Short mmCIF file of C-alpha atoms in Angstrom, two decimals:
data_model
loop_
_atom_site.label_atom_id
_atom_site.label_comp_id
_atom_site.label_asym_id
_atom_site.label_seq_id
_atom_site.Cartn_x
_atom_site.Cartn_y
_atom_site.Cartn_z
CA UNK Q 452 0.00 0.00 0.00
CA UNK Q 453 1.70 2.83 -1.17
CA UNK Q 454 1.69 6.34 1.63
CA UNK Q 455 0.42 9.65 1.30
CA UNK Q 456 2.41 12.45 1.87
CA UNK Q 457 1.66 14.94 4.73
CA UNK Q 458 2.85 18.32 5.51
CA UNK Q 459 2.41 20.61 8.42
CA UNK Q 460 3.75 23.10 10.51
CA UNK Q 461 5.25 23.47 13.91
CA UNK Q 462 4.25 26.01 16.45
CA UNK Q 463 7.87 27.52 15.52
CA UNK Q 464 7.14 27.71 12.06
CA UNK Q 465 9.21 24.28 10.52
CA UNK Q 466 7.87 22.56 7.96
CA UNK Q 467 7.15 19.10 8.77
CA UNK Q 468 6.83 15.84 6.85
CA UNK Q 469 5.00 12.22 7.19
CA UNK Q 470 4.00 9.15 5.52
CA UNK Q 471 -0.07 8.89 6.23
CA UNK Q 472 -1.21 4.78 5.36
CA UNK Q 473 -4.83 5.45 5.27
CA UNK Q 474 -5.45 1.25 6.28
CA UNK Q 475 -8.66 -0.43 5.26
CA UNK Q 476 -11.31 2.56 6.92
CA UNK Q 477 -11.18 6.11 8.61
CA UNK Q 478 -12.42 4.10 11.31
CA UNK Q 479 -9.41 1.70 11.97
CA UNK Q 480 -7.06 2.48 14.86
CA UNK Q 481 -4.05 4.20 14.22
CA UNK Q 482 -0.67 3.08 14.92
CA UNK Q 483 2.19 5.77 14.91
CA UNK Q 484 5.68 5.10 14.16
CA UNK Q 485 8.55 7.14 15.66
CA UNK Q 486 12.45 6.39 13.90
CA UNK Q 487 15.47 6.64 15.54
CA UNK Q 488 18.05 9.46 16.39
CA UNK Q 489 19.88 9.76 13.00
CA UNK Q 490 17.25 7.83 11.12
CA UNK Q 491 13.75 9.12 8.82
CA UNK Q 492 10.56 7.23 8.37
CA UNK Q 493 11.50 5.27 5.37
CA UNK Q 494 12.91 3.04 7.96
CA UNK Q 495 9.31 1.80 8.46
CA UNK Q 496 8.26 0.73 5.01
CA UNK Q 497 7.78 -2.64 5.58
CA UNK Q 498 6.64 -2.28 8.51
CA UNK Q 499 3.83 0.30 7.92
CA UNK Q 500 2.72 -1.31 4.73
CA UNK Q 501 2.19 -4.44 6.70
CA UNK Q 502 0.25 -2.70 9.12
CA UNK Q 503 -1.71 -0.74 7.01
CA UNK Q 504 -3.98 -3.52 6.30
CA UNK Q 505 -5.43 -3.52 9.77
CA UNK Q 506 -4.69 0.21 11.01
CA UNK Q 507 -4.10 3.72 9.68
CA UNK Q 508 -0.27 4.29 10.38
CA UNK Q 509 1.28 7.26 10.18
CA UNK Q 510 5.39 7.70 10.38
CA UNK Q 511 6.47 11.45 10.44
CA UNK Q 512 10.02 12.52 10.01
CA UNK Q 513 10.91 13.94 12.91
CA UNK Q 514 12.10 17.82 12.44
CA UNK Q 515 15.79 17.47 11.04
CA UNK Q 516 15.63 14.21 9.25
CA UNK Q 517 13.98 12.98 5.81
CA UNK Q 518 11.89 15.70 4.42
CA UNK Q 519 11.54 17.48 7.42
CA UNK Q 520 12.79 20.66 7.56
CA UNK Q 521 16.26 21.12 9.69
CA UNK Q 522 16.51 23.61 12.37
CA UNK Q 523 18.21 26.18 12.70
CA UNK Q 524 18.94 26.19 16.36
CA UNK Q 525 20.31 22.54 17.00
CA UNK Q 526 19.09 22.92 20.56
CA UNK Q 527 15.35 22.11 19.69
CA UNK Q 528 16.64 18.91 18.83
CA UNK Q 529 15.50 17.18 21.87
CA UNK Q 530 12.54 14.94 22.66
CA UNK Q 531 9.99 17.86 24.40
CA UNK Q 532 10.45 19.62 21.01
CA UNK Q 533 9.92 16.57 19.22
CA UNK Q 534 6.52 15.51 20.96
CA UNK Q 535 5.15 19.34 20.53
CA UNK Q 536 5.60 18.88 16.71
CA UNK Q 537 2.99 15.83 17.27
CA UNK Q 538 0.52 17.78 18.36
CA UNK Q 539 -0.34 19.79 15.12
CA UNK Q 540 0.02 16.69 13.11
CA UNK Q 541 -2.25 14.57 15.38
CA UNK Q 542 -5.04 17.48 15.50
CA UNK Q 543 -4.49 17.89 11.58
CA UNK Q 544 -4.70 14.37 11.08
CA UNK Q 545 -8.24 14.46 13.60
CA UNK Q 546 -7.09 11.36 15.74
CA UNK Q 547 -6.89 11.10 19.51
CA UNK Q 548 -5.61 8.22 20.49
CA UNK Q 549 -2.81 5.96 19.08
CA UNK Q 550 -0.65 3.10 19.72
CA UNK Q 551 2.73 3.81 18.87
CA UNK Q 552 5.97 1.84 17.18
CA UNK Q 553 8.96 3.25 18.62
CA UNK Q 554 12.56 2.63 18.07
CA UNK Q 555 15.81 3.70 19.81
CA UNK Q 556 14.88 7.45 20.32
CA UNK Q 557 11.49 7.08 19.19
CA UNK Q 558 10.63 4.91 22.25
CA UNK Q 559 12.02 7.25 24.23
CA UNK Q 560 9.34 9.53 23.06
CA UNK Q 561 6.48 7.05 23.53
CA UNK Q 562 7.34 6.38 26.76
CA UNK Q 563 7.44 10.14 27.65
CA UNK Q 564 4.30 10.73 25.52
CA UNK Q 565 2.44 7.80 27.20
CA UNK Q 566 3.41 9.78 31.09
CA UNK Q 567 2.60 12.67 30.18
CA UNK Q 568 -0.41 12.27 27.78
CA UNK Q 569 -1.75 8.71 28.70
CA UNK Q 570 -5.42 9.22 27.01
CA UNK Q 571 -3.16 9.75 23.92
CA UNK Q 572 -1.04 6.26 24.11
CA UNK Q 573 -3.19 3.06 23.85
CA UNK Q 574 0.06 0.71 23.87
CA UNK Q 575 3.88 0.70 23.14
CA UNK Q 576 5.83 -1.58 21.36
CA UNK Q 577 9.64 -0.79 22.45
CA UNK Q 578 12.09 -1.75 19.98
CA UNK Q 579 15.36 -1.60 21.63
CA UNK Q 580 15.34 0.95 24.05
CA UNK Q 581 14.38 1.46 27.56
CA UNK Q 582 14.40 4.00 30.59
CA UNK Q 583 18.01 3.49 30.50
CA UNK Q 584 20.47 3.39 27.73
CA UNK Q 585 23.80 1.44 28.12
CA UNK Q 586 26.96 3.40 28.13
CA UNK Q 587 28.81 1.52 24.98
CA UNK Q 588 25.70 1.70 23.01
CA UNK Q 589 25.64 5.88 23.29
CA UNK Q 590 29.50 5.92 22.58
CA UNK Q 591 29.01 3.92 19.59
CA UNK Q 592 26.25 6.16 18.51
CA UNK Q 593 28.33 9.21 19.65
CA UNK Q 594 31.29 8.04 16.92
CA UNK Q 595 29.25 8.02 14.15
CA UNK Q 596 26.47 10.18 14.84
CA UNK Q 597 27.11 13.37 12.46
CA UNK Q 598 30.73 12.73 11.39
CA UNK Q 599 30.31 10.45 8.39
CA UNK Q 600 32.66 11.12 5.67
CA UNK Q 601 31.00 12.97 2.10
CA UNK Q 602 30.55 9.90 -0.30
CA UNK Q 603 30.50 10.52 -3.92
CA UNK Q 604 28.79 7.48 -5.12
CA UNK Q 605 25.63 4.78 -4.09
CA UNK Q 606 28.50 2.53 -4.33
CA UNK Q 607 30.50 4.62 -1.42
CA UNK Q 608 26.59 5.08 0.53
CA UNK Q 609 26.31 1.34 0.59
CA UNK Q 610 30.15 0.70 2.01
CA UNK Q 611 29.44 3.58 4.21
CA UNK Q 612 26.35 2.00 6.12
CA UNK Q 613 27.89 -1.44 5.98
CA UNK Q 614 30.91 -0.05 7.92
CA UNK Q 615 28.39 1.49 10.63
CA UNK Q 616 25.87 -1.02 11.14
CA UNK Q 617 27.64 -4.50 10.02
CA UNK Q 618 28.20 -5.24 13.55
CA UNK Q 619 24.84 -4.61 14.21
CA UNK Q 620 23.32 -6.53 11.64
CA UNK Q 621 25.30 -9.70 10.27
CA UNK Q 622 24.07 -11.82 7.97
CA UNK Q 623 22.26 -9.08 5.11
CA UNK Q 624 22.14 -10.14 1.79
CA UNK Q 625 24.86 -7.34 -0.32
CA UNK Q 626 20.59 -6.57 -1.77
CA UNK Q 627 19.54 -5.50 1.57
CA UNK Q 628 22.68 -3.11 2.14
CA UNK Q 629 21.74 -1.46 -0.61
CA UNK Q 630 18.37 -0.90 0.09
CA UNK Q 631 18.84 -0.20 3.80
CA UNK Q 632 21.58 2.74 1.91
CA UNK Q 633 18.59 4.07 -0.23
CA UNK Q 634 16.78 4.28 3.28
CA UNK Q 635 19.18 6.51 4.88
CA UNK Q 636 20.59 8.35 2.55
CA UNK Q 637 19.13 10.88 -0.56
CA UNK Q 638 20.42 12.59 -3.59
CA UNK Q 639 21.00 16.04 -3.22
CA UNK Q 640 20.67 18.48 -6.57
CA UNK Q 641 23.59 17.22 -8.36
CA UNK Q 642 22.52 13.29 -8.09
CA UNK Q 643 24.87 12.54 -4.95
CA UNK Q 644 23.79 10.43 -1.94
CA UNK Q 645 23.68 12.65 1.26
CA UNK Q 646 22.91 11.11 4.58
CA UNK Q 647 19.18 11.91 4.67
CA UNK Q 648 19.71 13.79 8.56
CA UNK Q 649 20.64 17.38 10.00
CA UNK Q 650 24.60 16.62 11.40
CA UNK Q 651 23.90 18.98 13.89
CA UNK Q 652 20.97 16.34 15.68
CA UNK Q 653 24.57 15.02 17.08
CA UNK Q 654 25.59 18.39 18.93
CA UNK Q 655 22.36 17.26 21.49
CA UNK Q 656 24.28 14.28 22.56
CA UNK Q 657 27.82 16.17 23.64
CA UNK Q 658 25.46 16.96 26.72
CA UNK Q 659 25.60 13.25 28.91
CA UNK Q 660 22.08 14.26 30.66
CA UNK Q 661 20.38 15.13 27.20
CA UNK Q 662 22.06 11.96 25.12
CA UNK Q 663 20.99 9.57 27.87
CA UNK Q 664 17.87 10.63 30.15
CA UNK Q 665 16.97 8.68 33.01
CA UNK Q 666 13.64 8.03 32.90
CA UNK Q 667 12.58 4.95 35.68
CA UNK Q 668 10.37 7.81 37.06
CA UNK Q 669 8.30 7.92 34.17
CA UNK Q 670 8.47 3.82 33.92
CA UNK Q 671 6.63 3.86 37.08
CA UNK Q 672 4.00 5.86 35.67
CA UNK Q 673 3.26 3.29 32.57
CA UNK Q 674 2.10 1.07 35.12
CA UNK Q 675 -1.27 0.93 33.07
CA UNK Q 676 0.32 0.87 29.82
CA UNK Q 677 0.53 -2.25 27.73
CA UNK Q 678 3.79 -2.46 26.46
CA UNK Q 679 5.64 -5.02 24.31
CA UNK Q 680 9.88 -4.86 24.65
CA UNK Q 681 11.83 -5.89 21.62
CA UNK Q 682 15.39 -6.26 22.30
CA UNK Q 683 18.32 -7.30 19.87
CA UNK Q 684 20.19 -10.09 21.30
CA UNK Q 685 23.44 -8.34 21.06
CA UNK Q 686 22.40 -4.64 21.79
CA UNK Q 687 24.74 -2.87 23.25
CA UNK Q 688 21.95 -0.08 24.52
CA UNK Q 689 19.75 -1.82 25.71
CA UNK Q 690 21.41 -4.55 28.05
CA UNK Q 691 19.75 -7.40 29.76
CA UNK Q 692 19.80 -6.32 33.37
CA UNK Q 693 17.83 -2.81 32.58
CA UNK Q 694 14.73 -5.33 30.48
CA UNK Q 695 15.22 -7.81 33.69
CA UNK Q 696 14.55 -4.47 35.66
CA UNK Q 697 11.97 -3.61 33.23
CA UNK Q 698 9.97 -6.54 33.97
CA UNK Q 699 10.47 -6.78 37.91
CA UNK Q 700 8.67 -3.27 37.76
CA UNK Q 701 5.85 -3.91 35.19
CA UNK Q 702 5.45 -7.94 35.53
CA UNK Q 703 3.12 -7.69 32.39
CA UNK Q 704 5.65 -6.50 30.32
CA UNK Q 705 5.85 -8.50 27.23
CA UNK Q 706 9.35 -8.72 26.13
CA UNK Q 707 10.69 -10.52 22.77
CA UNK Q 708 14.20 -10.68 21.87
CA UNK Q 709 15.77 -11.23 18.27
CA UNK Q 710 18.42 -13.39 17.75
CA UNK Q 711 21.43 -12.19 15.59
CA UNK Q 712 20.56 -8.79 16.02
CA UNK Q 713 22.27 -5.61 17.99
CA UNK Q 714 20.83 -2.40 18.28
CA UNK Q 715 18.28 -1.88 16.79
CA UNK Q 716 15.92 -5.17 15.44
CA UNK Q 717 14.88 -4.17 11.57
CA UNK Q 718 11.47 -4.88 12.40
CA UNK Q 719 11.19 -7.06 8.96
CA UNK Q 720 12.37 -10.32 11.01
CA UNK Q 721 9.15 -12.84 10.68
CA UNK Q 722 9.54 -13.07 15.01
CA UNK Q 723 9.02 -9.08 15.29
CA UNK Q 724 6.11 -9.36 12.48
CA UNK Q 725 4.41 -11.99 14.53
CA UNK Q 726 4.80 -10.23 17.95
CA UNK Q 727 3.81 -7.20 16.79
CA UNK Q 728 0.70 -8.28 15.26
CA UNK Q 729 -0.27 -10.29 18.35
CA UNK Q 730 0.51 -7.49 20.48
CA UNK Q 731 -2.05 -4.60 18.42
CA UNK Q 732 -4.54 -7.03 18.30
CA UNK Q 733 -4.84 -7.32 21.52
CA UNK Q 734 -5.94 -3.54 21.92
CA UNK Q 735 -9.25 -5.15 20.35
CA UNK Q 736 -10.06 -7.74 21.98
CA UNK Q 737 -9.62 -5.63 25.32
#
């Protein structure tokens, strides 16, 4: 199913972009999916197209990234800012209530959306991230976050991503690298791949208390909150004794983890399909 296109504007006057899935009514529930930090909502193609059968989904491109315009003040690139450029595109979009998709940084906001706003957030799925992030995980992020080399060539884009997330994902068919290239980065006017995200978003995480918020307050709060935890079997930001806290403090937490898979799961493996599907269908039989 292919997306509509969606524009809007911020309270500060950005120009804002998402992918709107209309699903099989304007009555179906909607499903919202949030990317990560240096990442744009073409991550969630297969993903949303999958969904879309059974929900509207809509994936924005959070301000800096995709076709969202980039700020000019790198210090609005932090999660409150984020979550009040949701609010003109949920009121624009006339729909009060969602369950959201959230990886890395984009679970960070459900999870602060779902505190703060909980008639907003139905449910959560988690992929990857929790109320605390791992040291090694954020300085791996730090190192590449904003400092990738100019490439000249799809051929140099595809190298480029390999060298970053090879670790993190073993196993891709040389097919797959290139399409998971085409996903983050975009021609500019003269036909050459640029990484598809503001270099500045990386400024944010010099500041240790911005990069990596502490939020087991706020976990407390999602008591209520049904709320699936997908975890890569080698992440190295989310580790296994913050999801074994996790689920001491919300026993009902359901919790999957991917084999073969670091930080984050692509959310294409058949085992995230199947739990994620289980897990929104649940909202209706409630």
């Amino acid at each position: 199913m292919a997306a509509a296109e969606y524009r809007f504007d911020t309270q500060d006057g950005l120009r804002l972009f998402s992918r709107v899935y209309a699903g099989p009514n304007a009555a179906a529930p909607v499903v919202l999916c949030l990317h990560g930090l240096m990442r744009n909502s073409r991550d969630f193609e297969d993903l949303a197209t999958h969904l879309a059968a059974r929900y509207r989904v809509i994936v924005p491109d959070v301000r800096g990234r995709g076709l969202s315009a980039r700020d000019p003040n790198f210090n609005n690139y932090q999660i409150p800012t984020y979550l009040g450029d949701l609010m003109p595109l949920f009121t624009g979009l006339g729909f009060q209530r969602v369950s959201i998709v959230g990886t890395s940084m984009g679970g960070l906001m459900a999870m602060v959306l779902a505190a703060t706003q909980p008639r907003l957030v139905a449910r959560i799925v988690l992929n990857d991230v929790g109320p605390e992030l791992d040291p090694p995980g954020l300085e791996r992020i730090r190192g590449y976050a904003g400092k990738s080399a100019p490439v000249r060539s799809w051929e140099e884009a595809v190298a480029q991503v390999r060298s970053i997330y090879g670790p993190v994902w073993p196993g891709l068919s040389d097919e797959r690298w290139q399409r998971i290239a085409r996903l983050s980065y975009r021609e500019n006017a003269q036909g050459v791949p640029e990484a598809d995200a503001d270099p500045l978003i990386a400024e944010r995480l010099r500041d240790p208390k911005a990069a990596a918020p502490n939020l087991w307050p706020l976990w407390g709060v999602l008591v209520k909150v049904p709320i699936l935890a997908i975890r890569g079997a080698h992440s190295d930001l989310l580790n296994a004794a913050t999801l074994a806290r996790m689920q001491r403090e919300k026993p009902d937490l359901e919790v999957l983890e991917v084999a073969n898979r670091g930080h984050p799961p692509l959310l294409d493996e058949p085992e995230c399909l199947a739990a994620i599907d289980e897990f929104l269908l649940a909202a209706s039989a409630a």
